[in-house]
Amino acid sequence: MNDLQEQTWVAAARRGDESAFEALVRRYEKRVMALALRMCRDPEDAAEAAQEAFLAAWQGLPAFRGESGFSTWLYRLTSNACVDQLRREGRHRSAAGPSFNDEEARVDVPDTTPSPQDTAERRELRAQIETGLQSLSPDHRQVLLLREMGQLSYEEIASQLSLDVGTVKSRISRGRKQLRNFLLKTGNFSGAAASKRAEKEGCQ
Amino acid sequence: MKYCEAFAALLDPYLDGELSPEEMVRIHEHLDHCPVCRAYADDMLTIRAGFPGVEDTPVPVGFADAVCAAVRGGAAPRKKRAAPWAKALVPLAACLAVVILLQNGPLSMQCKNAALTAYDSAAVEECAPAEAAVESPTETGDSVGEAKAGRQVPTATQSPAASAPQAYAALSEDEAAPANSGAGVTSLNTGDAWVEHGNIVFSAVVFLTQAEAGNALDGYEGRPYSDADRPGDGAAGTGYALERTDFQRILDQLDASPAVTERQEATTDLCCIVVTDASSAVN
């Protein structure tokens, strides 16, 4: 999120403030792990890749210029770390298989107390997303929920809904765009700053 | 709202971790130059953070502590690693390469790639069998590192030809960057340098100042880089030869968008990051 709190942490961490970086780690560890689990499947691989991603972020922060949001940048580092991890361990991206089994995981109970402002912002966003989801067609909503909440892969969603992967992809894509448009139009969701300007410029 | 036609199909799978490494390279390259798609990615990840499910992701106990311990301990992320079994191939390739180059003129791409390993004495040094093969990620945190320590994994199924080039930028496994002890590698006549349009033409090259590069290339072996087409420039800097995916990954880490020069006349698939001493990058 592009909130002020996070910007402060990023700025401080760029200057070498380890505590600020720790705050970022705690904020993002679940998201990074979610992606790593998606790409690596094996929880040990995912954990290693996730750690590598954060270490790469720590090392790369001084040169991070904020052309993209911090979360997008971290996402990118995580993707790269997962590719590395799979290659290092001689594995390929998994073929369709059972989802990561929650019962086998060691679940961490977060002990960090979010600041009141942080909680309010998140609650706000979540409420708007819930409203936005209601504005989608059931088909679009369903695949988006399976993807974002259920953490299922395209293959798994396709299998569950008896659709082909192509249909899943296009529904997710359209659903996302609709949700984003809804949030931009109705709420306090300002979106990435570039989007308003870039809307007119388009893409080469 | 306009979306980029060529990449629209890739963006959502990218956000969902469904792309192949090659596709990821393309999307990363595109994101470097496209504010529209970047904004889309930013927004979608923000929205994702608002979905309740993400907060239920199981994270290993003590994960954040382990990361922070590693950070405080001065850890750096692992650099490029060659698949362990690929290292064994390097000296053979180097021997072949020397023989081939001394005997023949024009080279096939595979021979060129093999030939280039001869430049990289660090890759040959790594082939000291016992030490190089064992990976000991002592810098990683306890809870995630221990499970992996000492694991040798010769399970890769990539073909040798595809993997051997990894050895170019390969490093020794331990973080204390070692000096080359000269494991008897025979340098070719062209010497220990990259001469663009002289002994090589990289498929892509980018120039970074030392400040821009920071320590992203620490541990990689660089060689003096110059361009035969620009004799007046002298040695433009230090060149680091990398596979495309690693080249792109390092540029990603910098989160800068330096101009990348693609060369149609390339003699290799390798790309080169040139670190200059100038205050502004030379193109």
Tab-separated table of C-alpha atoms in Angstrom:
chain	number	residue	atom	x	y	z
A	1	MET	CA	0.000	0.000	0.000
A	2	ASN	CA	1.181	3.460	-0.725
A	3	ASP	CA	0.406	4.763	2.715
A	4	LEU	CA	2.545	7.258	4.528
A	5	GLN	CA	3.643	4.779	7.155
A	6	GLU	CA	5.130	2.495	4.569
A	7	GLN	CA	6.802	5.321	2.694
A	8	THR	CA	8.492	6.348	5.916
A	9	TRP	CA	9.728	2.845	6.522
A	10	VAL	CA	11.006	2.492	2.980
A	11	ALA	CA	12.846	5.812	3.177
A	12	ALA	CA	14.428	4.841	6.488
A	13	ALA	CA	15.328	1.356	5.356
A	14	ARG	CA	16.984	2.817	2.294
A	15	ARG	CA	19.293	4.660	4.618
A	16	GLY	CA	20.159	1.453	6.382
A	17	ASP	CA	17.628	1.506	9.207
A	18	GLU	CA	17.259	-2.145	10.117
A	19	SER	CA	14.252	-1.629	12.339
A	20	ALA	CA	12.367	0.058	9.550
A	21	PHE	CA	13.221	-2.840	7.304
A	22	GLU	CA	11.987	-5.229	9.954
A	23	ALA	CA	8.665	-3.426	9.933
A	24	LEU	CA	8.476	-3.950	6.192
A	25	VAL	CA	9.354	-7.611	6.557
A	26	ARG	CA	6.574	-8.114	9.063
A	27	ARG	CA	4.105	-6.266	6.911
A	28	TYR	CA	4.945	-8.177	3.775
A	29	GLU	CA	5.939	-11.624	4.964
A	30	LYS	CA	2.530	-13.134	4.373
A	31	ARG	CA	2.166	-11.688	0.917
A	32	VAL	CA	5.639	-12.752	-0.068
A	33	MET	CA	5.037	-16.218	1.316
A	34	ALA	CA	1.697	-16.439	-0.478
A	35	LEU	CA	3.372	-15.820	-3.797
A	36	ALA	CA	6.319	-18.065	-2.972
A	37	LEU	CA	3.979	-20.911	-2.052
A	38	ARG	CA	2.115	-20.364	-5.296
A	39	MET	CA	5.250	-20.612	-7.345
A	40	CYS	CA	7.305	-23.099	-5.388
A	41	ARG	CA	4.599	-25.327	-3.880
A	42	ASP	CA	7.060	-26.996	-1.520
A	43	PRO	CA	6.881	-25.003	1.746
A	44	GLU	CA	10.607	-25.271	2.409
A	45	ASP	CA	11.460	-23.981	-1.038
A	46	ALA	CA	8.939	-21.217	-0.568
A	47	ALA	CA	10.403	-20.187	2.765
A	48	GLU	CA	13.896	-20.054	1.341
A	49	ALA	CA	12.810	-18.124	-1.696
A	50	ALA	CA	10.896	-15.724	0.505
A	51	GLN	CA	13.930	-15.128	2.667
A	52	GLU	CA	16.095	-14.594	-0.409
A	53	ALA	CA	13.593	-12.081	-1.717
A	54	PHE	CA	13.805	-10.036	1.457
A	55	LEU	CA	17.582	-10.177	1.484
A	56	ALA	CA	17.609	-9.014	-2.121
A	57	ALA	CA	15.274	-6.213	-1.142
A	58	TRP	CA	17.558	-5.194	1.685
A	59	GLN	CA	20.513	-5.108	-0.623
A	60	GLY	CA	18.660	-3.428	-3.445
A	61	LEU	CA	16.859	-0.790	-1.416
A	62	PRO	CA	19.512	1.914	-1.718
A	63	ALA	CA	18.996	1.868	-5.450
A	64	PHE	CA	15.210	1.516	-5.341
A	65	ARG	CA	13.835	4.618	-6.945
A	66	GLY	CA	10.150	4.103	-6.471
A	67	GLU	CA	9.246	3.942	-10.142
A	68	SER	CA	6.902	1.200	-9.113
A	69	GLY	CA	5.330	0.769	-5.727
A	70	PHE	CA	7.394	-0.974	-3.096
A	71	SER	CA	5.056	-3.959	-3.107
A	72	THR	CA	5.367	-4.396	-6.871
A	73	TRP	CA	9.129	-4.237	-6.592
A	74	LEU	CA	9.144	-6.763	-3.773
A	75	TYR	CA	6.797	-8.958	-5.781
A	76	ARG	CA	9.264	-8.913	-8.614
A	77	LEU	CA	12.152	-9.876	-6.355
A	78	THR	CA	10.031	-12.698	-4.967
A	79	SER	CA	9.232	-14.002	-8.453
A	80	ASN	CA	12.905	-13.985	-9.309
A	81	ALA	CA	13.857	-15.668	-6.050
A	82	CYS	CA	11.335	-18.418	-6.718
A	83	VAL	CA	12.699	-19.043	-10.177
A	84	ASP	CA	16.180	-19.225	-8.699
A	85	GLN	CA	15.079	-21.546	-5.966
A	86	LEU	CA	13.398	-23.951	-8.308
A	87	ARG	CA	16.381	-23.977	-10.596
A	88	ARG	CA	18.779	-24.431	-7.721
A	89	GLU	CA	16.883	-27.376	-6.402
A	90	GLY	CA	16.569	-28.862	-9.827
A	91	ARG	CA	12.798	-28.599	-9.808
A	92	HIS	CA	10.478	-27.272	-12.406
A	93	ARG	CA	7.298	-25.398	-11.717
A	94	SER	CA	4.935	-27.998	-10.460
A	95	ALA	CA	2.369	-29.547	-12.670
A	96	ALA	CA	-1.190	-29.396	-11.421
A	97	GLY	CA	-1.395	-31.086	-8.103
A	98	PRO	CA	-3.059	-30.764	-4.743
A	99	SER	CA	-2.981	-27.365	-3.113
A	100	PHE	CA	-0.677	-26.611	-0.313
A	101	ASN	CA	-2.160	-28.371	2.664
A	102	ASP	CA	-2.748	-25.899	5.442
A	103	GLU	CA	-2.739	-28.549	8.088
A	104	GLU	CA	0.845	-29.358	7.385
A	105	ALA	CA	1.991	-25.799	7.780
A	106	ARG	CA	3.357	-24.230	10.872
A	107	VAL	CA	1.194	-21.234	11.355
A	108	ASP	CA	2.666	-18.121	12.791
A	109	VAL	CA	0.497	-15.982	14.990
A	110	PRO	CA	1.511	-12.434	14.260
A	111	ASP	CA	2.421	-10.549	17.380
A	112	THR	CA	2.910	-7.179	15.761
A	113	THR	CA	0.218	-4.736	16.697
A	114	PRO	CA	-0.790	-2.641	13.744
A	115	SER	CA	-1.074	1.049	14.408
A	116	PRO	CA	-4.594	2.423	14.644
A	117	GLN	CA	-4.133	4.337	11.408
A	118	ASP	CA	-2.849	1.255	9.661
A	119	THR	CA	-5.840	-0.784	10.723
A	120	ALA	CA	-8.337	1.864	9.711
A	121	GLU	CA	-6.849	2.180	6.242
A	122	ARG	CA	-6.871	-1.545	5.730
A	123	ARG	CA	-10.393	-1.883	6.984
A	124	GLU	CA	-11.467	0.843	4.648
A	125	LEU	CA	-9.871	-0.813	1.665
A	126	ARG	CA	-11.267	-4.196	2.568
A	127	ALA	CA	-14.787	-2.806	2.890
A	128	GLN	CA	-14.508	-1.162	-0.486
A	129	ILE	CA	-13.213	-4.335	-2.054
A	130	GLU	CA	-16.113	-6.286	-0.628
A	131	THR	CA	-18.536	-3.802	-2.103
A	132	GLY	CA	-16.693	-3.855	-5.362
A	133	LEU	CA	-16.813	-7.629	-5.492
A	134	GLN	CA	-20.568	-7.483	-5.176
A	135	SER	CA	-20.664	-5.338	-8.267
A	136	LEU	CA	-19.068	-8.077	-10.334
A	137	SER	CA	-20.951	-10.793	-12.117
A	138	PRO	CA	-21.062	-14.078	-10.154
A	139	ASP	CA	-18.764	-15.738	-12.699
A	140	HIS	CA	-16.087	-13.104	-12.339
A	141	ARG	CA	-16.442	-12.850	-8.609
A	142	GLN	CA	-16.149	-16.562	-8.111
A	143	VAL	CA	-12.871	-17.015	-9.961
A	144	LEU	CA	-11.367	-13.951	-8.340
A	145	LEU	CA	-12.198	-15.221	-4.875
A	146	LEU	CA	-10.793	-18.637	-5.612
A	147	ARG	CA	-7.618	-17.024	-6.828
A	148	GLU	CA	-7.133	-14.349	-4.197
A	149	MET	CA	-8.670	-15.938	-1.148
A	150	GLY	CA	-8.387	-19.584	-1.982
A	151	GLN	CA	-4.875	-19.172	-3.372
A	152	LEU	CA	-5.682	-21.693	-6.079
A	153	SER	CA	-3.744	-21.931	-9.310
A	154	TYR	CA	-5.417	-21.477	-12.690
A	155	GLU	CA	-5.345	-25.219	-13.189
A	156	GLU	CA	-6.993	-25.864	-9.860
A	157	ILE	CA	-9.692	-23.289	-10.454
A	158	ALA	CA	-10.338	-24.691	-13.902
A	159	SER	CA	-10.617	-28.158	-12.462
A	160	GLN	CA	-12.953	-27.131	-9.686
A	161	LEU	CA	-15.275	-25.202	-11.926
A	162	SER	CA	-15.015	-27.499	-14.940
A	163	LEU	CA	-13.744	-24.708	-17.125
A	164	ASP	CA	-10.708	-24.518	-19.312
A	165	VAL	CA	-7.708	-22.524	-18.177
A	166	GLY	CA	-8.193	-19.921	-20.888
A	167	THR	CA	-11.636	-19.098	-19.565
A	168	VAL	CA	-10.286	-18.853	-16.049
A	169	LYS	CA	-7.572	-16.464	-17.196
A	170	SER	CA	-9.926	-14.166	-19.027
A	171	ARG	CA	-12.450	-14.086	-16.202
A	172	ILE	CA	-9.771	-13.242	-13.687
A	173	SER	CA	-8.422	-10.527	-15.942
A	174	ARG	CA	-11.815	-8.967	-16.590
A	175	GLY	CA	-12.877	-9.324	-13.001
A	176	ARG	CA	-9.770	-7.532	-11.828
A	177	LYS	CA	-10.167	-4.691	-14.264
A	178	GLN	CA	-13.779	-4.228	-13.280
A	179	LEU	CA	-12.891	-4.252	-9.620
A	180	ARG	CA	-10.151	-1.756	-10.119
A	181	ASN	CA	-12.379	0.548	-12.134
A	182	PHE	CA	-15.030	0.327	-9.463
A	183	LEU	CA	-12.590	1.275	-6.750
A	184	LEU	CA	-11.124	4.120	-8.737
A	185	LYS	CA	-14.542	5.557	-9.446
A	186	THR	CA	-16.230	5.212	-6.129
A	187	GLY	CA	-13.814	5.090	-3.289
A	188	ASN	CA	-10.808	6.644	-1.709
A	189	PHE	CA	-8.652	4.264	-3.687
A	190	SER	CA	-6.387	6.600	-5.555
A	191	GLY	CA	-4.503	3.970	-7.452
A	192	ALA	CA	-0.932	4.265	-8.593
A	193	ALA	CA	-0.205	7.891	-9.381
A	194	ALA	CA	0.858	7.109	-12.899
A	195	SER	CA	-2.456	5.599	-13.858
A	196	LYS	CA	-4.333	8.819	-14.211
A	197	ARG	CA	-1.723	10.447	-16.355
A	198	ALA	CA	-0.914	7.284	-18.214
A	199	GLU	CA	-4.564	6.708	-18.992
A	200	LYS	CA	-4.288	9.390	-21.589
A	201	GLU	CA	-0.848	8.495	-22.797
A	202	GLY	CA	-1.618	4.850	-23.316
A	203	CYS	CA	1.241	2.601	-24.171
A	204	GLN	CA	3.586	2.573	-27.124
B	1	MET	CA	-8.303	2.863	-19.676
B	2	LYS	CA	-5.841	1.522	-22.208
B	3	TYR	CA	-3.915	-1.644	-21.672
B	4	CYS	CA	-0.958	-2.809	-23.670
B	5	GLU	CA	-2.179	-5.318	-26.213
B	6	ALA	CA	0.994	-7.311	-26.395
B	7	PHE	CA	1.319	-7.773	-22.672
B	8	ALA	CA	-2.254	-7.747	-21.508
B	9	ALA	CA	-2.377	-11.514	-21.692
B	10	LEU	CA	0.735	-11.832	-19.555
B	11	LEU	CA	0.042	-9.331	-16.813
B	12	ASP	CA	-2.552	-11.243	-14.824
B	13	PRO	CA	-0.738	-14.577	-15.015
B	14	TYR	CA	2.345	-12.662	-13.878
B	15	LEU	CA	0.520	-11.401	-10.832
B	16	ASP	CA	-0.654	-14.924	-10.171
B	17	GLY	CA	2.758	-16.521	-10.433
B	18	GLU	CA	1.804	-18.503	-13.506
B	19	LEU	CA	4.473	-17.390	-15.970
B	20	SER	CA	7.547	-19.264	-17.100
B	21	PRO	CA	10.920	-17.661	-16.297
B	22	GLU	CA	11.290	-16.560	-19.917
B	23	GLU	CA	7.900	-14.902	-19.898
B	24	MET	CA	8.768	-13.228	-16.635
B	25	VAL	CA	11.847	-11.689	-18.212
B	26	ARG	CA	9.682	-10.238	-20.972
B	27	ILE	CA	7.154	-8.845	-18.565
B	28	HIS	CA	9.840	-7.338	-16.353
B	29	GLU	CA	11.401	-5.677	-19.379
B	30	HIS	CA	8.024	-4.316	-20.360
B	31	LEU	CA	7.233	-3.063	-16.878
B	32	ASP	CA	10.478	-1.116	-16.931
B	33	HIS	CA	9.143	0.986	-19.768
B	34	CYS	CA	5.422	1.090	-19.315
B	35	PRO	CA	3.855	3.208	-16.602
B	36	VAL	CA	0.380	1.980	-17.497
B	37	CYS	CA	1.142	-1.649	-16.852
B	38	ARG	CA	3.188	-0.741	-13.829
B	39	ALA	CA	0.230	1.123	-12.406
B	40	TYR	CA	-1.998	-1.854	-13.097
B	41	ALA	CA	0.420	-4.139	-11.260
B	42	ASP	CA	0.695	-1.687	-8.369
B	43	ASP	CA	-3.069	-1.381	-8.059
B	44	MET	CA	-3.725	-5.101	-8.272
B	45	LEU	CA	-1.204	-5.854	-5.573
B	46	THR	CA	-2.743	-3.179	-3.400
B	47	ILE	CA	-6.160	-4.681	-3.964
B	48	ARG	CA	-4.797	-8.110	-3.243
B	49	ALA	CA	-3.584	-6.878	0.115
B	50	GLY	CA	-7.199	-6.011	0.901
B	51	PHE	CA	-8.488	-9.523	0.343
B	52	PRO	CA	-8.908	-11.307	3.650
B	53	GLY	CA	-7.351	-14.548	2.424
B	54	VAL	CA	-3.837	-13.197	2.242
B	55	GLU	CA	-3.706	-12.693	5.964
B	56	ASP	CA	-4.268	-16.385	6.477
B	57	THR	CA	-1.098	-17.389	4.651
B	58	PRO	CA	0.880	-19.733	6.862
B	59	VAL	CA	4.321	-18.399	7.508
B	60	PRO	CA	7.001	-20.519	9.205
B	61	VAL	CA	7.415	-19.772	12.856
B	62	GLY	CA	10.097	-17.160	13.357
B	63	PHE	CA	10.369	-16.275	9.689
B	64	ALA	CA	10.579	-12.534	10.166
B	65	ASP	CA	13.060	-13.019	13.002
B	66	ALA	CA	15.247	-15.180	10.801
B	67	VAL	CA	15.230	-12.627	8.000
B	68	CYS	CA	16.071	-9.799	10.354
B	69	ALA	CA	18.821	-11.819	11.992
B	70	ALA	CA	20.285	-12.442	8.573
B	71	VAL	CA	20.044	-8.756	7.694
B	72	ARG	CA	21.694	-7.708	10.938
B	73	GLY	CA	24.355	-10.321	10.417
B	74	GLY	CA	25.259	-8.585	7.192
B	75	ALA	CA	23.856	-11.294	4.947
B	76	ALA	CA	23.555	-10.769	1.262
B	77	PRO	CA	21.278	-12.755	-1.012
B	78	ARG	CA	22.760	-15.730	-2.808
B	79	LYS	CA	24.257	-14.801	-6.102
B	80	LYS	CA	24.088	-16.791	-9.239
B	81	ARG	CA	24.727	-20.443	-8.712
B	82	ALA	CA	25.510	-22.956	-11.398
B	83	ALA	CA	23.697	-26.263	-11.024
B	84	PRO	CA	26.244	-28.415	-9.215
B	85	TRP	CA	26.532	-30.994	-11.950
B	86	ALA	CA	27.104	-28.317	-14.557
B	87	LYS	CA	30.371	-27.365	-12.909
B	88	ALA	CA	31.826	-30.715	-13.795
B	89	LEU	CA	31.235	-29.959	-17.436
B	90	VAL	CA	33.148	-26.736	-17.502
B	91	PRO	CA	36.740	-27.951	-17.649
B	92	LEU	CA	35.869	-30.314	-20.456
B	93	ALA	CA	34.201	-27.513	-22.361
B	94	ALA	CA	37.152	-25.252	-21.734
B	95	CYS	CA	39.578	-27.846	-23.041
B	96	LEU	CA	37.463	-28.415	-26.115
B	97	ALA	CA	37.108	-24.724	-26.645
B	98	VAL	CA	40.808	-24.060	-26.612
B	99	VAL	CA	41.391	-26.852	-29.107
B	100	ILE	CA	38.575	-25.736	-31.364
B	101	LEU	CA	39.540	-22.105	-31.394
B	102	LEU	CA	43.114	-22.831	-32.119
B	103	GLN	CA	42.164	-25.065	-35.004
B	104	ASN	CA	39.106	-23.474	-36.534
B	105	GLY	CA	37.863	-20.164	-37.734
B	106	PRO	CA	34.117	-19.580	-37.570
B	107	LEU	CA	32.435	-21.127	-34.579
B	108	SER	CA	28.986	-22.478	-34.020
B	109	MET	CA	27.064	-20.792	-31.216
B	110	GLN	CA	27.595	-23.716	-28.903
B	111	CYS	CA	31.316	-23.694	-29.441
B	112	LYS	CA	31.419	-19.969	-28.863
B	113	ASN	CA	29.629	-20.384	-25.588
B	114	ALA	CA	31.980	-23.123	-24.585
B	115	ALA	CA	34.895	-21.004	-25.683
B	116	LEU	CA	33.826	-18.183	-23.482
B	117	THR	CA	34.021	-20.386	-20.438
B	118	ALA	CA	37.733	-20.412	-20.951
B	119	TYR	CA	37.726	-16.717	-20.157
B	120	ASP	CA	36.101	-17.312	-16.873
B	121	SER	CA	38.831	-18.805	-14.798
B	122	ALA	CA	36.608	-18.567	-11.779
B	123	ALA	CA	34.296	-21.141	-13.311
B	124	VAL	CA	37.156	-23.516	-13.812
B	125	GLU	CA	38.418	-22.936	-10.323
B	126	GLU	CA	35.050	-24.005	-8.985
B	127	CYS	CA	35.560	-27.440	-10.409
B	128	ALA	CA	37.770	-28.446	-7.537
B	129	PRO	CA	35.382	-31.296	-6.883
B	130	ALA	CA	34.650	-31.623	-3.192
B	131	GLU	CA	34.591	-28.023	-2.083
B	132	ALA	CA	32.623	-26.539	-4.892
B	133	ALA	CA	29.832	-29.053	-4.859
B	134	VAL	CA	28.687	-28.578	-1.310
B	135	GLU	CA	26.504	-25.622	-0.663
B	136	SER	CA	26.571	-24.184	2.796
B	137	PRO	CA	24.255	-21.230	3.099
B	138	THR	CA	25.639	-20.240	6.444
B	139	GLU	CA	24.416	-16.712	5.975
B	140	THR	CA	20.768	-17.633	6.001
B	141	GLY	CA	18.664	-17.635	9.130
B	142	ASP	CA	18.525	-20.660	11.346
B	143	SER	CA	14.987	-21.727	10.861
B	144	VAL	CA	15.112	-21.779	7.088
B	145	GLY	CA	18.786	-22.366	6.422
B	146	GLU	CA	19.463	-25.469	8.373
B	147	ALA	CA	17.130	-27.638	6.431
B	148	LYS	CA	19.125	-26.954	3.290
B	149	ALA	CA	22.689	-26.943	4.511
B	150	GLY	CA	24.956	-29.410	2.879
B	151	ARG	CA	22.404	-30.608	0.384
B	152	GLN	CA	23.866	-31.548	-2.937
B	153	VAL	CA	21.267	-31.686	-5.595
B	154	PRO	CA	22.313	-33.185	-8.862
B	155	THR	CA	18.738	-33.630	-9.900
B	156	ALA	CA	18.524	-31.024	-12.609
B	157	THR	CA	17.258	-32.319	-15.878
B	158	GLN	CA	18.273	-29.447	-18.087
B	159	SER	CA	20.449	-30.318	-21.024
B	160	PRO	CA	24.147	-29.606	-20.617
B	161	ALA	CA	24.221	-27.166	-23.491
B	162	ALA	CA	21.553	-25.091	-21.885
B	163	SER	CA	23.219	-25.034	-18.523
B	164	ALA	CA	26.886	-24.763	-19.240
B	165	PRO	CA	26.673	-21.061	-20.022
B	166	GLN	CA	25.553	-20.528	-16.455
B	167	ALA	CA	29.128	-21.045	-15.487
B	168	TYR	CA	30.125	-17.723	-16.981
B	169	ALA	CA	28.938	-15.689	-14.118
B	170	ALA	CA	29.256	-18.495	-11.647
B	171	LEU	CA	30.999	-17.756	-8.431
B	172	SER	CA	32.513	-19.736	-5.697
B	173	GLU	CA	29.949	-20.618	-3.115
B	174	ASP	CA	31.361	-18.842	-0.135
B	175	GLU	CA	30.678	-15.171	0.284
B	176	ALA	CA	34.294	-14.172	0.819
B	177	ALA	CA	34.996	-13.501	-2.826
B	178	PRO	CA	38.126	-15.449	-3.518
B	179	ALA	CA	40.946	-14.375	-5.751
B	180	ASN	CA	41.575	-16.673	-8.647
B	181	SER	CA	44.268	-19.127	-7.836
B	182	GLY	CA	44.759	-19.906	-11.473
B	183	ALA	CA	43.633	-23.477	-11.816
B	184	GLY	CA	45.634	-23.928	-14.917
B	185	VAL	CA	43.179	-22.355	-17.303
B	186	THR	CA	44.579	-21.394	-20.625
B	187	SER	CA	43.631	-17.915	-21.699
B	188	LEU	CA	42.975	-17.367	-25.336
B	189	ASN	CA	45.082	-15.084	-27.418
B	190	THR	CA	42.581	-12.269	-27.159
B	191	GLY	CA	43.467	-11.887	-23.535
B	192	ASP	CA	41.485	-11.396	-20.402
B	193	ALA	CA	39.077	-8.712	-21.527
B	194	TRP	CA	35.834	-8.139	-23.351
B	195	VAL	CA	36.377	-6.243	-26.551
B	196	GLU	CA	33.010	-5.479	-28.088
B	197	HIS	CA	33.223	-5.948	-31.838
B	198	GLY	CA	36.666	-7.375	-31.232
B	199	ASN	CA	36.414	-10.750	-29.590
B	200	ILE	CA	32.692	-10.702	-28.921
B	201	VAL	CA	29.430	-8.963	-29.582
B	202	PHE	CA	27.011	-9.213	-26.674
B	203	SER	CA	23.334	-9.542	-27.399
B	204	ALA	CA	22.610	-6.694	-25.011
B	205	VAL	CA	24.701	-4.218	-23.120
B	206	VAL	CA	23.905	-1.653	-20.492
B	207	PHE	CA	26.111	0.931	-18.842
B	208	LEU	CA	25.865	1.735	-15.171
B	209	THR	CA	27.840	4.060	-13.039
B	210	GLN	CA	29.435	2.621	-9.947
B	211	ALA	CA	26.814	4.411	-7.889
B	212	GLU	CA	23.948	2.911	-9.874
B	213	ALA	CA	25.404	-0.559	-9.705
B	214	GLY	CA	26.019	-0.347	-6.013
B	215	ASN	CA	26.959	-3.806	-4.858
B	216	ALA	CA	24.546	-5.647	-7.130
B	217	LEU	CA	27.476	-7.168	-8.981
B	218	ASP	CA	29.557	-8.029	-5.940
B	219	GLY	CA	31.103	-11.411	-6.258
B	220	TYR	CA	30.649	-11.506	-10.012
B	221	GLU	CA	33.763	-11.517	-12.080
B	222	GLY	CA	34.203	-8.571	-14.368
B	223	ARG	CA	36.727	-7.973	-17.043
B	224	PRO	CA	37.956	-4.781	-18.658
B	225	TYR	CA	35.420	-3.802	-21.260
B	226	SER	CA	36.032	-1.740	-24.329
B	227	ASP	CA	34.442	-1.311	-27.705
B	228	ALA	CA	36.547	-1.746	-30.830
B	229	ASP	CA	34.134	0.504	-32.666
B	230	ARG	CA	34.956	3.300	-30.264
B	231	PRO	CA	38.700	3.242	-29.944
B	232	GLY	CA	38.791	6.711	-28.450
B	233	ASP	CA	36.957	5.582	-25.341
B	234	GLY	CA	39.722	3.335	-24.156
B	235	ALA	CA	38.496	0.967	-21.518
B	236	ALA	CA	34.890	1.991	-20.957
B	237	GLY	CA	34.639	0.133	-17.710
B	238	THR	CA	34.332	-3.300	-16.225
B	239	GLY	CA	32.103	-5.712	-18.084
B	240	TYR	CA	30.129	-8.520	-16.452
B	241	ALA	CA	28.913	-11.193	-18.834
B	242	LEU	CA	25.584	-12.682	-17.843
B	243	GLU	CA	22.806	-14.832	-19.177
B	244	ARG	CA	19.751	-12.861	-20.210
B	245	THR	CA	17.682	-13.979	-17.228
B	246	ASP	CA	20.350	-12.990	-14.735
B	247	PHE	CA	21.075	-9.792	-16.615
B	248	GLN	CA	17.428	-8.862	-16.343
B	249	ARG	CA	17.153	-9.963	-12.752
B	250	ILE	CA	20.031	-7.747	-11.707
B	251	LEU	CA	18.542	-4.810	-13.544
B	252	ASP	CA	15.255	-5.548	-11.795
B	253	GLN	CA	16.964	-5.353	-8.435
B	254	LEU	CA	18.257	-1.931	-9.223
B	255	ASP	CA	14.777	-0.801	-10.096
B	256	ALA	CA	16.353	1.687	-12.440
B	257	SER	CA	15.654	1.802	-16.143
B	258	PRO	CA	19.004	2.281	-17.787
B	259	ALA	CA	18.924	2.185	-21.551
B	260	VAL	CA	19.681	-1.297	-22.781
B	261	THR	CA	21.322	-1.573	-26.179
B	262	GLU	CA	20.285	-4.686	-28.040
B	263	ARG	CA	22.667	-5.924	-30.697
B	264	GLN	CA	21.291	-7.695	-33.701
B	265	GLU	CA	24.770	-8.760	-34.736
B	266	ALA	CA	25.437	-10.542	-31.468
B	267	THR	CA	27.806	-13.479	-31.491
B	268	THR	CA	26.519	-14.800	-28.202
B	269	ASP	CA	23.326	-14.980	-26.163
B	270	LEU	CA	25.162	-13.401	-23.269
B	271	CYS	CA	24.464	-9.880	-22.118
B	272	CYS	CA	26.870	-7.492	-20.492
B	273	ILE	CA	26.568	-5.005	-17.691
B	274	VAL	CA	29.365	-2.482	-17.919
B	275	VAL	CA	30.191	-0.526	-14.822
B	276	THR	CA	31.826	2.733	-15.740
B	277	ASP	CA	33.750	5.132	-13.620
B	278	ALA	CA	32.174	8.136	-15.219
B	279	SER	CA	29.665	10.171	-13.291
B	280	SER	CA	27.205	9.818	-16.118
B	281	ALA	CA	26.718	6.628	-18.080
B	282	VAL	CA	28.220	6.474	-21.534
B	283	ASN	CA	26.099	4.997	-24.275
